[in-house]
GROMACS .gro file of C-alpha atoms in nm:
model
  215
    1MET     CA    1  -9.219 -12.517  -7.172
    2LYS     CA    2  -9.400 -12.803  -6.943
    3THR     CA    3  -9.610 -12.807  -7.195
    4THR     CA    4  -9.378 -12.849  -7.451
    5GLN     CA    5  -9.162 -13.138  -7.310
    6ALA     CA    6  -9.518 -13.340  -7.355
    7GLU     CA    7  -9.553 -13.249  -7.696
    8ILE     CA    8  -9.196 -13.320  -7.803
    9GLU     CA    9  -9.226 -13.708  -7.612
   10GLN     CA   10  -9.587 -13.761  -7.784
   11VAL     CA   11  -9.448 -13.696  -8.140
   12CYS     CA   12  -9.155 -13.897  -8.028
   13ARG     CA   13  -9.402 -14.226  -7.834
   14ASP     CA   14  -9.554 -14.189  -8.223
   15VAL     CA   15  -9.241 -14.192  -8.467
   16CYS     CA   16  -9.144 -14.496  -8.243
   17GLU     CA   17  -9.567 -14.685  -8.266
   18GLU     CA   18  -9.484 -14.631  -8.625
   19THR     CA   19  -9.089 -14.752  -8.685
   20GLY     CA   20  -9.116 -15.046  -8.379
   21LEU     CA   21  -8.907 -14.847  -8.229
   22THR     CA   22  -8.901 -14.898  -7.822
   23PHE     CA   23  -8.904 -14.559  -7.679
   24GLY     CA   24  -8.680 -14.520  -7.385
   25PRO     CA   25  -8.373 -14.577  -7.184
   26GLY     CA   26  -8.254 -14.961  -7.210
   27GLY     CA   27  -8.052 -15.218  -7.378
   28GLY     CA   28  -8.123 -15.460  -7.616
   29GLU     CA   29  -8.369 -15.339  -7.904
   30PRO     CA   30  -8.334 -15.059  -8.134
   31ARG     CA   31  -8.458 -14.737  -7.920
   32LEU     CA   32  -8.559 -14.392  -7.913
   33VAL     CA   33  -8.459 -14.208  -7.620
   34LEU     CA   34  -8.572 -13.870  -7.523
   35ALA     CA   35  -8.293 -13.639  -7.338
   36ASP     CA   36  -8.377 -13.340  -7.095
   37TYR     CA   37  -8.157 -13.111  -6.998
   38ASP     CA   38  -8.211 -12.800  -6.855
   39ARG     CA   39  -7.959 -12.638  -7.042
   40PRO     CA   40  -7.904 -12.452  -7.344
   41PRO     CA   41  -7.858 -12.632  -7.708
   42THR     CA   42  -7.504 -12.653  -7.725
   43PHE     CA   43  -7.442 -12.868  -7.367
   44ALA     CA   44  -7.713 -13.134  -7.454
   45VAL     CA   45  -7.531 -13.120  -7.801
   46ALA     CA   46  -7.206 -13.183  -7.669
   47ARG     CA   47  -7.292 -13.447  -7.432
   48HIS     CA   48  -7.434 -13.685  -7.659
   49LEU     CA   49  -7.181 -13.601  -7.967
   50ALA     CA   50  -6.880 -13.849  -7.894
   51LEU     CA   51  -7.020 -14.169  -8.053
   52ALA     CA   52  -7.313 -14.008  -8.265
   53ASP     CA   53  -7.253 -14.182  -8.619
   54LEU     CA   54  -7.463 -13.917  -8.702
   55VAL     CA   55  -7.701 -13.580  -8.607
   56VAL     CA   56  -8.015 -13.523  -8.826
   57VAL     CA   57  -8.194 -13.170  -8.769
   58ALA     CA   58  -8.500 -13.155  -8.925
   59GLN     CA   59  -8.475 -12.886  -9.219
   60GLY     CA   60  -8.832 -12.697  -9.110
   61LEU     CA   61  -8.734 -12.669  -8.739
   62LEU     CA   62  -8.353 -12.435  -8.867
   63THR     CA   63  -8.396 -12.018  -8.799
   64GLY     CA   64  -8.140 -11.776  -8.762
   65SER     CA   65  -8.066 -11.856  -8.435
   66ASP     CA   66  -7.961 -12.178  -8.498
   67ARG     CA   67  -7.683 -12.171  -8.697
   68HIS     CA   68  -7.372 -12.177  -8.413
   69LEU     CA   69  -7.545 -12.457  -8.312
   70ILE     CA   70  -7.510 -12.647  -8.672
   71GLY     CA   71  -7.117 -12.468  -8.631
   72GLN     CA   72  -7.056 -12.629  -8.284
   73ILE     CA   73  -7.143 -12.975  -8.428
   74LEU     CA   74  -6.990 -12.876  -8.821
   75PHE     CA   75  -6.630 -12.754  -8.637
   76ALA     CA   76  -6.652 -12.761  -8.260
   77GLU     CA   77  -6.735 -13.162  -8.261
   78ARG     CA   78  -6.694 -13.271  -8.598
   79ALA     CA   79  -7.024 -13.432  -8.604
   80PRO     CA   80  -7.166 -13.523  -9.008
   81LEU     CA   81  -7.510 -13.367  -8.977
   82LEU     CA   82  -7.840 -13.468  -9.163
   83ILE     CA   83  -8.038 -13.154  -9.284
   84ALA     CA   84  -8.334 -13.312  -9.384
   85ARG     CA   85  -8.604 -13.206  -9.562
   86GLY     CA   86  -8.985 -13.367  -9.624
   87ASP     CA   87  -9.035 -13.719  -9.609
   88PRO     CA   88  -8.732 -13.949  -9.507
   89GLU     CA   89  -8.848 -14.217  -9.724
   90SER     CA   90  -8.669 -13.939  -9.980
   91LEU     CA   91  -8.372 -14.000  -9.886
   92SER     CA   92  -8.374 -14.355 -10.096
   93GLY     CA   93  -8.420 -14.181 -10.408
   94VAL     CA   94  -8.128 -13.969 -10.591
   95ALA     CA   95  -7.823 -13.894 -10.434
   96ALA     CA   96  -7.583 -13.590 -10.571
   97ILE     CA   97  -7.186 -13.559 -10.435
   98ALA     CA   98  -7.085 -13.210 -10.416
   99TRP     CA   99  -6.748 -13.347 -10.534
  100ASP     CA  100  -6.449 -13.116 -10.507
  101GLY     CA  101  -6.126 -13.354 -10.404
  102SER     CA  102  -6.115 -13.221 -10.055
  103ALA     CA  103  -6.054 -13.353  -9.753
  104HIS     CA  104  -6.316 -13.236  -9.679
  105ALA     CA  105  -6.555 -13.406  -9.981
  106GLY     CA  106  -6.472 -13.732  -9.886
  107ARG     CA  107  -6.477 -13.776  -9.500
  108ALA     CA  108  -6.846 -13.626  -9.595
  109VAL     CA  109  -6.881 -13.919  -9.827
  110ARG     CA  110  -6.741 -14.195  -9.650
  111GLN     CA  111  -7.016 -14.067  -9.371
  112ALA     CA  112  -7.312 -14.109  -9.694
  113LEU     CA  113  -7.108 -14.451  -9.719
  114PRO     CA  114  -7.472 -14.624  -9.558
  115LEU     CA  115  -7.697 -14.371  -9.772
  116ILE     CA  116  -7.493 -14.393 -10.089
  117GLY     CA  117  -7.531 -14.725 -10.089
  118ALA     CA  118  -7.943 -14.679 -10.043
  119SER     CA  119  -7.997 -14.441 -10.340
  120LYS     CA  120  -8.131 -14.542 -10.684
  121ALA     CA  121  -7.968 -14.268 -10.801
  122LEU     CA  122  -7.635 -14.087 -10.808
  123LEU     CA  123  -7.493 -13.812 -10.918
  124ILE     CA  124  -7.172 -13.611 -10.920
  125LEU     CA  125  -7.131 -13.248 -10.954
  126GLN     CA  126  -6.866 -13.005 -10.989
  127ALA     CA  127  -6.844 -12.636 -10.993
  128PRO     CA  128  -6.625 -12.497 -11.292
  129GLU     CA  129  -6.647 -12.140 -11.131
  130GLY     CA  130  -6.457 -11.973 -10.874
  131ARG     CA  131  -6.253 -12.339 -10.764
  132ARG     CA  132  -6.014 -12.492 -10.996
  133LEU     CA  133  -6.063 -12.887 -11.050
  134ASP     CA  134  -5.787 -13.032 -11.163
  135THR     CA  135  -5.606 -13.421 -11.067
  136ASP     CA  136  -5.795 -13.408 -10.723
  137ALA     CA  137  -6.124 -13.362 -10.857
  138ASN     CA  138  -6.120 -13.648 -11.140
  139PRO     CA  139  -6.513 -13.807 -11.101
  140GLU     CA  140  -6.308 -14.118 -11.192
  141THR     CA  141  -6.103 -14.101 -10.819
  142LEU     CA  142  -6.431 -14.106 -10.637
  143ASN     CA  143  -6.594 -14.367 -10.897
  144ALA     CA  144  -6.339 -14.623 -10.815
  145TYR     CA  145  -6.401 -14.558 -10.467
  146LEU     CA  146  -6.759 -14.637 -10.465
  147ARG     CA  147  -6.696 -14.923 -10.672
  148ALA     CA  148  -6.422 -15.053 -10.405
  149HIS     CA  149  -6.681 -15.050 -10.141
  150ASP     CA  150  -6.943 -15.217 -10.378
  151LEU     CA  151  -7.212 -14.881 -10.479
  152GLY     CA  152  -7.166 -14.867 -10.872
  153GLU     CA  153  -7.008 -14.540 -10.966
  154GLY     CA  154  -7.203 -14.168 -11.021
  155ARG     CA  155  -7.332 -13.965 -11.317
  156CYS     CA  156  -7.136 -13.679 -11.381
  157VAL     CA  157  -7.248 -13.326 -11.399
  158SER     CA  158  -7.133 -12.999 -11.423
  159ALA     CA  159  -7.319 -12.741 -11.175
  160GLU     CA  160  -7.217 -12.426 -11.415
  161GLY     CA  161  -7.280 -12.060 -11.301
  162SER     CA  162  -7.177 -11.867 -11.002
  163PRO     CA  163  -7.151 -11.766 -10.677
  164GLU     CA  164  -7.056 -12.214 -10.639
  165GLY     CA  165  -7.291 -12.283 -10.374
  166GLU     CA  166  -7.618 -12.164 -10.591
  167ALA     CA  167  -7.496 -12.347 -10.875
  168LEU     CA  168  -7.468 -12.643 -10.692
  169ILE     CA  169  -7.836 -12.607 -10.526
  170ARG     CA  170  -7.946 -12.528 -10.832
  171THR     CA  171  -7.841 -12.798 -11.035
  172ALA     CA  172  -7.894 -13.032 -10.771
  173ARG     CA  173  -8.288 -12.943 -10.773
  174ALA     CA  174  -8.297 -12.901 -11.154
  175ASN     CA  175  -8.189 -13.266 -11.118
  176ASP     CA  176  -8.432 -13.404 -10.857
  177VAL     CA  177  -8.203 -13.491 -10.623
  178ASP     CA  178  -8.292 -13.568 -10.277
  179LEU     CA  179  -7.983 -13.593 -10.076
  180LEU     CA  180  -7.694 -13.366 -10.125
  181ILE     CA  181  -7.378 -13.482 -10.007
  182ALA     CA  182  -7.077 -13.195  -9.944
  183GLY     CA  183  -6.801 -13.097  -9.722
  184ALA     CA  184  -6.958 -12.771  -9.700
  185PHE     CA  185  -6.685 -12.551  -9.509
  186GLY     CA  186  -6.407 -12.706  -9.768
  187ARG     CA  187  -6.623 -12.473  -9.989
  188PRO     CA  188  -6.625 -12.130  -9.893
  189GLN     CA  189  -6.868 -12.052 -10.094
  190LEU     CA  190  -7.117 -12.249 -10.022
  191ALA     CA  191  -7.089 -12.220  -9.715
  192GLU     CA  192  -7.163 -11.862  -9.751
  193TYR     CA  193  -7.467 -11.936  -9.928
  194LEU     CA  194  -7.579 -12.268  -9.660
  195PHE     CA  195  -7.569 -12.029  -9.386
  196GLY     CA  196  -7.500 -11.665  -9.452
  197GLY     CA  197  -7.748 -11.396  -9.503
  198ALA     CA  198  -7.831 -11.513  -9.884
  199THR     CA  199  -7.901 -11.825  -9.765
  200ARG     CA  200  -8.221 -11.827  -9.519
  201SER     CA  201  -8.448 -11.859  -9.851
  202PHE     CA  202  -8.241 -12.212  -9.866
  203MET     CA  203  -8.333 -12.332  -9.561
  204LYS     CA  204  -8.638 -12.251  -9.543
  205ALA     CA  205  -8.761 -12.356  -9.910
  206LYS     CA  206  -9.029 -12.648  -9.965
  207ASP     CA  207  -8.824 -12.747 -10.222
  208GLY     CA  208  -8.487 -12.947 -10.263
  209PRO     CA  209  -8.315 -13.171 -10.188
  210SER     CA  210  -8.132 -13.280  -9.761
  211LEU     CA  211  -7.810 -13.212  -9.703
  212LEU     CA  212  -7.564 -13.425  -9.523
  213LEU     CA  213  -7.233 -13.203  -9.492
  214MET     CA  214  -6.891 -13.312  -9.291
  215HIS     CA  215  -6.596 -13.071  -9.231
   0.00000   0.00000   0.00000
């Protein structure tokens, strides 16, 4: 355990050196602090989420046993979660919003505004199968909100096929999406695809987008 902690600390110090952050507690300049709790991960997460703008989890480190932790972040703590894949630079690539007009999707978009602003292109994905698209899901409503924040507008792409979750992920991959923004638990099929038995392959896949999820 001490060896693992030392390795993690060295990784944190390397990250700080590469990015210009200060390592360790304190005030003033941006910094990275490594918390050490002799408790389960759920306890450590709960201690820090009250004022967290975003929780970042590396996709490559996720295992099946981490699903309860992800559930805690999204359900119990109601924090936005970024499941990051690959090079962080990719987050400024192509972003896509899985839009169905739901409150879940709206919260995800609001939390993702800085990342949307940093993206080079934006798509709006809609999956007709498995969910009735009505006026609440009109992409123009979303585009009007984005324009009000000086973020331009997204290009609409239909995610054909079913189940809905697979269609969204498949369409994101086909359009070289780097970041998929979704109110995942407003979409039962997407939640099942991401965290159910059929989606372990997605979590471990080497290609595909990072995910920003909000309940």
